[in-house]
Short mmCIF file of N, CA, C and O in Angstrom, two decimals:
data_model
loop_
_atom_site.label_atom_id
_atom_site.label_comp_id
_atom_site.label_asym_id
_atom_site.label_seq_id
_atom_site.Cartn_x
_atom_site.Cartn_y
_atom_site.Cartn_z
N GLN B 1 96.73 131.32 211.50
CA GLN B 1 97.43 132.16 210.55
C GLN B 1 98.82 131.57 210.28
O GLN B 1 99.27 130.71 211.00
N VAL B 2 99.46 132.10 209.25
CA VAL B 2 100.78 131.61 208.89
C VAL B 2 101.81 132.02 209.94
O VAL B 2 101.82 133.16 210.41
N GLN B 3 102.63 131.04 210.29
CA GLN B 3 103.72 131.32 211.22
C GLN B 3 105.00 130.72 210.69
O GLN B 3 105.02 129.58 210.21
N LEU B 4 106.07 131.50 210.76
CA LEU B 4 107.41 131.01 210.46
C LEU B 4 108.23 131.22 211.72
O LEU B 4 108.40 132.35 212.17
N VAL B 5 108.73 130.13 212.27
CA VAL B 5 109.44 130.21 213.55
C VAL B 5 110.87 129.74 213.35
O VAL B 5 111.12 128.57 213.06
N GLU B 6 111.80 130.70 213.51
CA GLU B 6 113.22 130.39 213.35
C GLU B 6 113.83 129.93 214.67
O GLU B 6 113.38 130.32 215.75
N SER B 7 114.87 129.12 214.57
CA SER B 7 115.64 128.70 215.73
C SER B 7 117.06 128.37 215.30
O SER B 7 117.33 128.23 214.10
N GLY B 8 117.96 128.27 216.28
CA GLY B 8 119.32 127.87 215.98
C GLY B 8 120.35 128.98 216.01
O GLY B 8 121.54 128.72 215.85
N GLY B 9 119.90 130.21 216.19
CA GLY B 9 120.86 131.31 216.27
C GLY B 9 121.66 131.26 217.56
O GLY B 9 121.39 130.46 218.45
N GLY B 10 122.68 132.11 217.65
CA GLY B 10 123.48 132.16 218.86
C GLY B 10 124.80 132.85 218.63
O GLY B 10 125.00 133.54 217.62
N LEU B 11 125.69 132.66 219.58
CA LEU B 11 127.03 133.26 219.54
C LEU B 11 128.04 132.18 219.19
O LEU B 11 128.04 131.10 219.80
N VAL B 12 128.90 132.47 218.23
CA VAL B 12 129.91 131.50 217.79
C VAL B 12 131.19 132.26 217.44
O VAL B 12 131.13 133.42 217.04
N GLN B 13 132.31 131.59 217.59
CA GLN B 13 133.57 132.21 217.21
C GLN B 13 133.78 132.13 215.70
O GLN B 13 133.22 131.23 215.03
N ALA B 14 134.57 133.03 215.19
CA ALA B 14 134.90 133.02 213.76
C ALA B 14 135.46 131.66 213.38
O ALA B 14 136.27 131.07 214.12
N GLY B 15 135.01 131.16 212.23
CA GLY B 15 135.42 129.84 211.78
C GLY B 15 134.48 128.73 212.21
O GLY B 15 134.59 127.60 211.73
N GLY B 16 133.57 129.04 213.10
CA GLY B 16 132.63 128.05 213.61
C GLY B 16 131.43 127.86 212.72
O GLY B 16 131.35 128.43 211.62
N SER B 17 130.49 127.05 213.20
CA SER B 17 129.30 126.71 212.41
C SER B 17 128.04 126.86 213.25
O SER B 17 128.07 126.72 214.48
N LEU B 18 126.96 127.12 212.57
CA LEU B 18 125.62 127.13 213.16
C LEU B 18 124.65 126.58 212.13
O LEU B 18 124.88 126.71 210.92
N ARG B 19 123.56 126.01 212.61
CA ARG B 19 122.50 125.54 211.72
C ARG B 19 121.19 126.20 212.14
O ARG B 19 120.71 125.97 213.26
N LEU B 20 120.62 126.97 211.23
CA LEU B 20 119.34 127.61 211.49
C LEU B 20 118.22 126.73 210.94
O LEU B 20 118.37 126.07 209.92
N SER B 21 117.09 126.77 211.64
CA SER B 21 115.88 126.06 211.19
C SER B 21 114.72 127.04 211.18
O SER B 21 114.67 127.97 211.98
N CYS B 22 113.78 126.79 210.29
CA CYS B 22 112.57 127.61 210.23
C CYS B 22 111.39 126.69 209.95
O CYS B 22 111.31 126.09 208.87
N ALA B 23 110.52 126.57 210.92
CA ALA B 23 109.32 125.74 210.78
C ALA B 23 108.14 126.59 210.35
O ALA B 23 107.83 127.61 210.98
N ALA B 24 107.48 126.17 209.29
CA ALA B 24 106.34 126.90 208.74
C ALA B 24 105.03 126.20 209.09
O ALA B 24 104.96 124.96 209.10
N SER B 25 104.00 126.97 209.35
CA SER B 25 102.69 126.40 209.66
C SER B 25 101.60 127.39 209.30
O SER B 25 101.86 128.56 209.03
N GLY B 26 100.36 126.91 209.27
CA GLY B 26 99.23 127.79 209.07
C GLY B 26 98.58 127.72 207.71
O GLY B 26 97.49 128.26 207.50
N ARG B 27 99.25 127.09 206.75
CA ARG B 27 98.67 126.92 205.41
C ARG B 27 99.50 125.90 204.65
O ARG B 27 100.52 125.44 205.13
N THR B 28 99.04 125.58 203.45
CA THR B 28 99.81 124.69 202.59
C THR B 28 100.82 125.51 201.80
O THR B 28 100.47 126.52 201.20
N PHE B 29 102.07 125.05 201.81
CA PHE B 29 103.12 125.77 201.11
C PHE B 29 103.58 125.06 199.85
O PHE B 29 104.66 125.33 199.33
N SER B 30 102.74 124.21 199.34
CA SER B 30 103.08 123.47 198.14
C SER B 30 103.41 124.41 197.00
O SER B 30 102.64 125.31 196.67
N GLY B 31 104.56 124.20 196.37
CA GLY B 31 104.98 125.02 195.26
C GLY B 31 105.73 126.28 195.64
O GLY B 31 106.31 126.95 194.78
N TYR B 32 105.75 126.63 196.90
CA TYR B 32 106.38 127.88 197.33
C TYR B 32 107.88 127.72 197.51
O TYR B 32 108.37 126.66 197.88
N GLY B 33 108.59 128.79 197.27
CA GLY B 33 110.00 128.84 197.59
C GLY B 33 110.19 129.25 199.04
O GLY B 33 109.33 129.91 199.63
N MET B 34 111.32 128.85 199.62
CA MET B 34 111.65 129.25 200.98
C MET B 34 113.07 129.80 200.99
O MET B 34 113.90 129.41 200.15
N GLY B 35 113.34 130.70 201.91
CA GLY B 35 114.66 131.29 201.88
C GLY B 35 115.05 131.97 203.17
O GLY B 35 114.29 131.96 204.15
N TRP B 36 116.24 132.55 203.13
CA TRP B 36 116.79 133.25 204.28
C TRP B 36 117.32 134.62 203.87
O TRP B 36 117.91 134.77 202.78
N PHE B 37 117.10 135.57 204.75
CA PHE B 37 117.63 136.91 204.60
C PHE B 37 118.33 137.28 205.90
O PHE B 37 118.18 136.59 206.91
N ARG B 38 119.08 138.36 205.88
CA ARG B 38 119.71 138.83 207.11
C ARG B 38 119.79 140.35 207.11
O ARG B 38 119.80 140.98 206.06
N GLN B 39 119.84 140.88 208.32
CA GLN B 39 119.96 142.33 208.49
C GLN B 39 120.92 142.63 209.61
O GLN B 39 120.68 142.25 210.76
N ALA B 40 122.01 143.29 209.25
CA ALA B 40 123.01 143.70 210.23
C ALA B 40 122.65 145.09 210.76
O ALA B 40 121.92 145.84 210.08
N PRO B 41 123.14 145.45 211.93
CA PRO B 41 122.84 146.78 212.48
C PRO B 41 123.24 147.88 211.51
O PRO B 41 124.35 147.87 210.97
N GLY B 42 122.32 148.80 211.27
CA GLY B 42 122.61 149.92 210.39
C GLY B 42 122.56 149.61 208.92
O GLY B 42 122.89 150.47 208.09
N SER B 43 122.18 148.39 208.58
CA SER B 43 122.14 147.98 207.18
C SER B 43 120.74 147.55 206.78
O SER B 43 119.91 147.25 207.62
N GLU B 44 120.51 147.49 205.47
CA GLU B 44 119.24 147.01 204.97
C GLU B 44 119.23 145.47 204.99
O GLU B 44 120.28 144.83 204.96
N ARG B 45 118.05 144.94 205.01
CA ARG B 45 117.92 143.48 204.94
C ARG B 45 118.39 143.01 203.58
O ARG B 45 118.08 143.62 202.55
N GLU B 46 119.16 141.93 203.56
CA GLU B 46 119.72 141.42 202.32
C GLU B 46 119.41 139.94 202.13
O GLU B 46 119.28 139.18 203.10
N PHE B 47 119.33 139.55 200.90
CA PHE B 47 119.10 138.15 200.52
C PHE B 47 120.31 137.30 200.87
O PHE B 47 121.45 137.72 200.66
N VAL B 48 120.07 136.10 201.38
CA VAL B 48 121.14 135.16 201.70
C VAL B 48 121.05 133.91 200.83
O VAL B 48 122.01 133.54 200.16
N ALA B 49 119.90 133.24 200.85
CA ALA B 49 119.75 131.99 200.11
C ALA B 49 118.27 131.69 199.89
O ALA B 49 117.42 132.11 200.68
N ALA B 50 117.98 130.94 198.82
CA ALA B 50 116.61 130.53 198.54
C ALA B 50 116.63 129.16 197.88
O ALA B 50 117.58 128.81 197.19
N ILE B 51 115.55 128.42 198.08
CA ILE B 51 115.41 127.08 197.53
C ILE B 51 114.00 126.89 197.01
O ILE B 51 113.02 127.33 197.64
N SER B 52 113.87 126.25 195.88
CA SER B 52 112.57 126.00 195.29
C SER B 52 111.85 124.88 196.02
O SER B 52 112.44 124.16 196.83
N TRP B 53 110.57 124.72 195.70
CA TRP B 53 109.75 123.68 196.34
C TRP B 53 110.40 122.29 196.17
O TRP B 53 110.50 121.52 197.12
N SER B 54 110.86 122.00 194.98
CA SER B 54 111.43 120.68 194.70
C SER B 54 112.86 120.54 195.21
O SER B 54 113.38 119.43 195.29
N GLY B 55 113.48 121.68 195.48
CA GLY B 55 114.88 121.64 195.88
C GLY B 55 115.85 121.64 194.71
O GLY B 55 117.06 121.62 194.90
N SER B 56 115.30 121.67 193.50
CA SER B 56 116.16 121.58 192.32
C SER B 56 116.80 122.91 191.95
O SER B 56 117.79 122.94 191.21
N SER B 57 116.23 124.00 192.45
CA SER B 57 116.80 125.33 192.18
C SER B 57 117.20 125.96 193.50
O SER B 57 116.38 126.11 194.41
N ILE B 58 118.47 126.33 193.59
CA ILE B 58 119.01 126.94 194.80
C ILE B 58 119.83 128.16 194.41
O ILE B 58 120.57 128.12 193.40
N TYR B 59 119.69 129.21 195.19
CA TYR B 59 120.39 130.46 194.93
C TYR B 59 121.07 130.94 196.21
O TYR B 59 120.51 130.81 197.30
N TYR B 60 122.24 131.52 196.05
CA TYR B 60 122.99 132.07 197.18
C TYR B 60 123.50 133.46 196.85
O TYR B 60 123.84 133.76 195.70
N ALA B 61 123.61 134.29 197.88
CA ALA B 61 124.32 135.54 197.73
C ALA B 61 125.80 135.22 197.56
O ALA B 61 126.31 134.24 198.12
N ASP B 62 126.49 136.05 196.81
CA ASP B 62 127.92 135.80 196.57
C ASP B 62 128.71 135.73 197.87
O ASP B 62 129.68 134.97 197.97
N SER B 63 128.28 136.50 198.84
CA SER B 63 129.03 136.59 200.10
C SER B 63 129.00 135.30 200.92
O SER B 63 129.82 135.13 201.83
N VAL B 64 128.07 134.40 200.61
CA VAL B 64 127.96 133.17 201.41
C VAL B 64 128.20 131.90 200.59
O VAL B 64 128.22 130.80 201.16
N LYS B 65 128.38 132.04 199.30
CA LYS B 65 128.61 130.86 198.45
C LYS B 65 129.82 130.07 198.94
O LYS B 65 130.87 130.64 199.24
N GLY B 66 129.65 128.76 198.99
CA GLY B 66 130.73 127.89 199.42
C GLY B 66 130.83 127.72 200.93
O GLY B 66 131.55 126.84 201.41
N ARG B 67 130.08 128.54 201.67
CA ARG B 67 130.10 128.44 203.14
C ARG B 67 128.74 128.05 203.71
O ARG B 67 128.68 127.35 204.72
N PHE B 68 127.67 128.51 203.09
CA PHE B 68 126.32 128.25 203.58
C PHE B 68 125.63 127.25 202.65
O PHE B 68 125.86 127.25 201.44
N THR B 69 124.76 126.43 203.24
CA THR B 69 123.98 125.47 202.48
C THR B 69 122.53 125.52 202.93
O THR B 69 122.23 125.37 204.12
N ILE B 70 121.63 125.73 201.97
CA ILE B 70 120.20 125.75 202.28
C ILE B 70 119.59 124.42 201.88
O ILE B 70 119.99 123.81 200.89
N SER B 71 118.63 123.97 202.69
CA SER B 71 117.92 122.73 202.37
C SER B 71 116.51 122.84 202.95
O SER B 71 116.22 123.76 203.73
N ARG B 72 115.64 121.90 202.60
CA ARG B 72 114.26 121.95 203.10
C ARG B 72 113.71 120.55 203.23
O ARG B 72 114.13 119.63 202.53
N ASP B 73 112.75 120.43 204.12
CA ASP B 73 112.00 119.19 204.31
C ASP B 73 110.53 119.54 204.16
O ASP B 73 109.94 120.14 205.07
N ASN B 74 109.93 119.21 203.04
CA ASN B 74 108.55 119.60 202.75
C ASN B 74 107.54 118.85 203.62
O ASN B 74 106.40 119.28 203.75
N ALA B 75 107.93 117.76 204.19
CA ALA B 75 107.01 116.99 205.04
C ALA B 75 106.73 117.71 206.35
O ALA B 75 105.68 117.48 206.97
N LYS B 76 107.61 118.62 206.74
CA LYS B 76 107.44 119.23 208.07
C LYS B 76 106.58 120.48 208.14
O LYS B 76 105.84 120.62 209.13
N PRO B 77 106.60 121.43 207.26
CA PRO B 77 107.65 121.85 206.34
C PRO B 77 108.64 122.78 207.03
O PRO B 77 108.24 123.65 207.83
N THR B 78 109.89 122.60 206.75
CA THR B 78 110.97 123.31 207.42
C THR B 78 112.09 123.60 206.42
O THR B 78 112.38 122.76 205.57
N VAL B 79 112.68 124.77 206.58
CA VAL B 79 113.85 125.12 205.78
C VAL B 79 115.03 125.30 206.73
O VAL B 79 114.87 125.76 207.86
N TYR B 80 116.20 124.90 206.26
CA TYR B 80 117.41 124.94 207.07
C TYR B 80 118.48 125.80 206.40
O TYR B 80 118.50 125.94 205.18
N LEU B 81 119.37 126.32 207.21
CA LEU B 81 120.54 127.03 206.69
C LEU B 81 121.75 126.58 207.50
O LEU B 81 121.88 126.94 208.68
N GLN B 82 122.58 125.76 206.87
CA GLN B 82 123.83 125.34 207.51
C GLN B 82 124.88 126.38 207.19
O GLN B 82 125.17 126.64 206.02
N MET B 83 125.45 126.96 208.23
CA MET B 83 126.43 128.04 208.05
C MET B 83 127.77 127.58 208.60
O MET B 83 127.90 127.31 209.79
N ASN B 84 128.74 127.46 207.72
CA ASN B 84 130.09 127.04 208.09
C ASN B 84 131.08 128.18 207.85
O ASN B 84 130.76 129.14 207.14
N SER B 85 132.25 128.05 208.43
CA SER B 85 133.32 129.05 208.25
C SER B 85 132.78 130.46 208.49
O SER B 85 133.02 131.37 207.69
N LEU B 86 132.08 130.62 209.57
CA LEU B 86 131.45 131.91 209.85
C LEU B 86 132.47 133.02 210.08
O LEU B 86 133.56 132.77 210.63
N LYS B 87 132.10 134.21 209.66
CA LYS B 87 132.95 135.39 209.76
C LYS B 87 132.23 136.45 210.60
O LYS B 87 130.99 136.46 210.65
N PRO B 88 132.96 137.36 211.21
CA PRO B 88 132.30 138.43 211.97
C PRO B 88 131.30 139.21 211.13
O PRO B 88 130.27 139.66 211.66
N GLU B 89 131.56 139.34 209.84
CA GLU B 89 130.63 140.09 208.98
C GLU B 89 129.34 139.33 208.70
O GLU B 89 128.42 139.87 208.09
N ASP B 90 129.25 138.09 209.15
CA ASP B 90 127.99 137.35 209.06
C ASP B 90 127.05 137.69 210.21
O ASP B 90 125.90 137.24 210.24
N THR B 91 127.52 138.46 211.17
CA THR B 91 126.70 138.85 212.31
C THR B 91 125.49 139.65 211.84
O THR B 91 125.62 140.64 211.13
N ALA B 92 124.30 139.18 212.22
CA ALA B 92 123.06 139.81 211.77
C ALA B 92 121.88 139.08 212.40
O ALA B 92 122.05 138.00 213.00
N VAL B 93 120.71 139.67 212.24
CA VAL B 93 119.47 138.94 212.52
C VAL B 93 119.10 138.22 211.23
O VAL B 93 119.02 138.85 210.17
N TYR B 94 118.87 136.93 211.33
CA TYR B 94 118.53 136.11 210.16
C TYR B 94 117.02 135.84 210.15
O TYR B 94 116.46 135.40 211.15
N TYR B 95 116.42 136.10 208.99
CA TYR B 95 114.98 135.96 208.82
C TYR B 95 114.67 134.86 207.81
O TYR B 95 115.28 134.80 206.73
N CYS B 96 113.68 134.07 208.14
CA CYS B 96 113.16 133.07 207.23
C CYS B 96 112.05 133.74 206.41
O CYS B 96 111.34 134.62 206.91
N ALA B 97 111.89 133.31 205.16
CA ALA B 97 110.85 133.88 204.31
C ALA B 97 110.28 132.81 203.39
O ALA B 97 110.98 131.86 203.02
N VAL B 98 109.03 133.00 203.03
CA VAL B 98 108.35 132.14 202.06
C VAL B 98 107.78 133.01 200.96
O VAL B 98 107.17 134.04 201.23
N GLY B 99 108.02 132.59 199.71
CA GLY B 99 107.52 133.35 198.58
C GLY B 99 107.05 132.43 197.48
O GLY B 99 107.23 131.22 197.54
N LYS B 100 106.48 133.03 196.44
CA LYS B 100 105.87 132.23 195.37
C LYS B 100 106.87 131.42 194.59
O LYS B 100 106.50 130.44 193.93
N SER B 101 108.12 131.82 194.61
CA SER B 101 109.17 131.02 194.00
C SER B 101 110.51 131.43 194.58
O SER B 101 110.64 132.50 195.18
N ALA B 102 111.50 130.57 194.38
CA ALA B 102 112.84 130.90 194.86
C ALA B 102 113.39 132.11 194.12
O ALA B 102 114.06 132.96 194.71
N VAL B 103 113.10 132.21 192.84
CA VAL B 103 113.58 133.34 192.05
C VAL B 103 113.02 134.65 192.59
O VAL B 103 113.74 135.64 192.74
N ILE B 104 111.73 134.65 192.91
CA ILE B 104 111.12 135.86 193.46
C ILE B 104 111.75 136.23 194.79
O ILE B 104 111.95 137.41 195.11
N LEU B 105 112.11 135.24 195.59
CA LEU B 105 112.76 135.52 196.86
C LEU B 105 114.11 136.19 196.64
O LEU B 105 114.53 137.03 197.45
N THR B 106 114.82 135.85 195.58
CA THR B 106 116.12 136.49 195.33
C THR B 106 115.96 137.99 195.08
O THR B 106 116.90 138.76 195.20
N ARG B 107 114.74 138.40 194.74
CA ARG B 107 114.44 139.82 194.52
C ARG B 107 113.88 140.46 195.79
O ARG B 107 113.31 141.54 195.74
N SER B 108 114.03 139.75 196.91
CA SER B 108 113.58 140.23 198.23
C SER B 108 112.08 140.46 198.29
O SER B 108 111.61 141.34 199.01
N ARG B 109 111.34 139.67 197.53
CA ARG B 109 109.88 139.75 197.57
C ARG B 109 109.35 138.47 198.18
O ARG B 109 109.45 137.40 197.60
N ALA B 110 108.81 138.59 199.39
CA ALA B 110 108.30 137.43 200.11
C ALA B 110 106.86 137.66 200.53
O ALA B 110 106.44 138.80 200.75
N ASP B 111 106.12 136.56 200.63
CA ASP B 111 104.74 136.64 201.11
C ASP B 111 104.67 136.59 202.63
O ASP B 111 103.75 137.15 203.23
N TYR B 112 105.61 135.89 203.23
CA TYR B 112 105.60 135.71 204.68
C TYR B 112 107.02 135.82 205.23
O TYR B 112 107.98 135.38 204.57
N TRP B 113 107.11 136.38 206.43
CA TRP B 113 108.40 136.55 207.10
C TRP B 113 108.35 136.00 208.51
O TRP B 113 107.33 136.07 209.18
N GLY B 114 109.48 135.47 208.96
CA GLY B 114 109.61 135.08 210.35
C GLY B 114 110.02 136.28 211.20
O GLY B 114 110.23 137.38 210.68
N GLN B 115 110.14 136.04 212.49
CA GLN B 115 110.49 137.12 213.42
C GLN B 115 112.00 137.35 213.51
O GLN B 115 112.42 138.40 214.00
N GLY B 116 112.77 136.40 213.09
CA GLY B 116 114.22 136.57 213.09
C GLY B 116 114.91 135.88 214.25
O GLY B 116 114.33 135.69 215.32
N THR B 117 116.16 135.49 214.01
CA THR B 117 117.00 134.90 215.05
C THR B 117 118.39 135.52 214.94
O THR B 117 118.93 135.69 213.85
N GLN B 118 118.96 135.88 216.08
CA GLN B 118 120.24 136.59 216.10
C GLN B 118 121.39 135.61 215.92
O GLN B 118 121.47 134.58 216.61
N VAL B 119 122.29 135.97 215.04
CA VAL B 119 123.56 135.25 214.87
C VAL B 119 124.69 136.24 215.12
O VAL B 119 124.75 137.29 214.47
N THR B 120 125.55 135.92 216.06
CA THR B 120 126.68 136.78 216.39
C THR B 120 127.96 135.98 216.26
O THR B 120 128.09 134.91 216.87
N VAL B 121 128.89 136.50 215.45
CA VAL B 121 130.16 135.83 215.22
C VAL B 121 131.27 136.70 215.81
O VAL B 121 131.46 137.83 215.37
N SER B 122 131.96 136.18 216.78
CA SER B 122 133.04 136.94 217.42
C SER B 122 134.37 136.66 216.74
O SER B 122 134.61 135.56 216.24
N SER B 123 135.22 137.65 216.76
CA SER B 123 136.52 137.51 216.09
C SER B 123 137.58 137.00 217.05
O SER B 123 137.38 136.89 218.24
#
């Protein structure tokens, strides 16, 4: 079956960096978009970033633009999220997702979800 396995979360001080990875397996993901969402305690899950199959279309939430970078390696297939200049408000469980397109992912509609990885940013 399809599996999305996230890694790279942890505890970091404000201003620091983390790199999340999500390895996908279980089917062919050709043409699919991949992305990241997050959910903070007491909040709804929110869109963070998405990337198209080719990598030519990339979308970010306004709150992370200029600080986070999404990328993918279709040979593996794996999606990454480089997070720089982290803030305490970035603290959340981060989820990897796969959907029919990057645009659809921006609407929080995904076909597959990972289990999540905790990111905690201390002030």
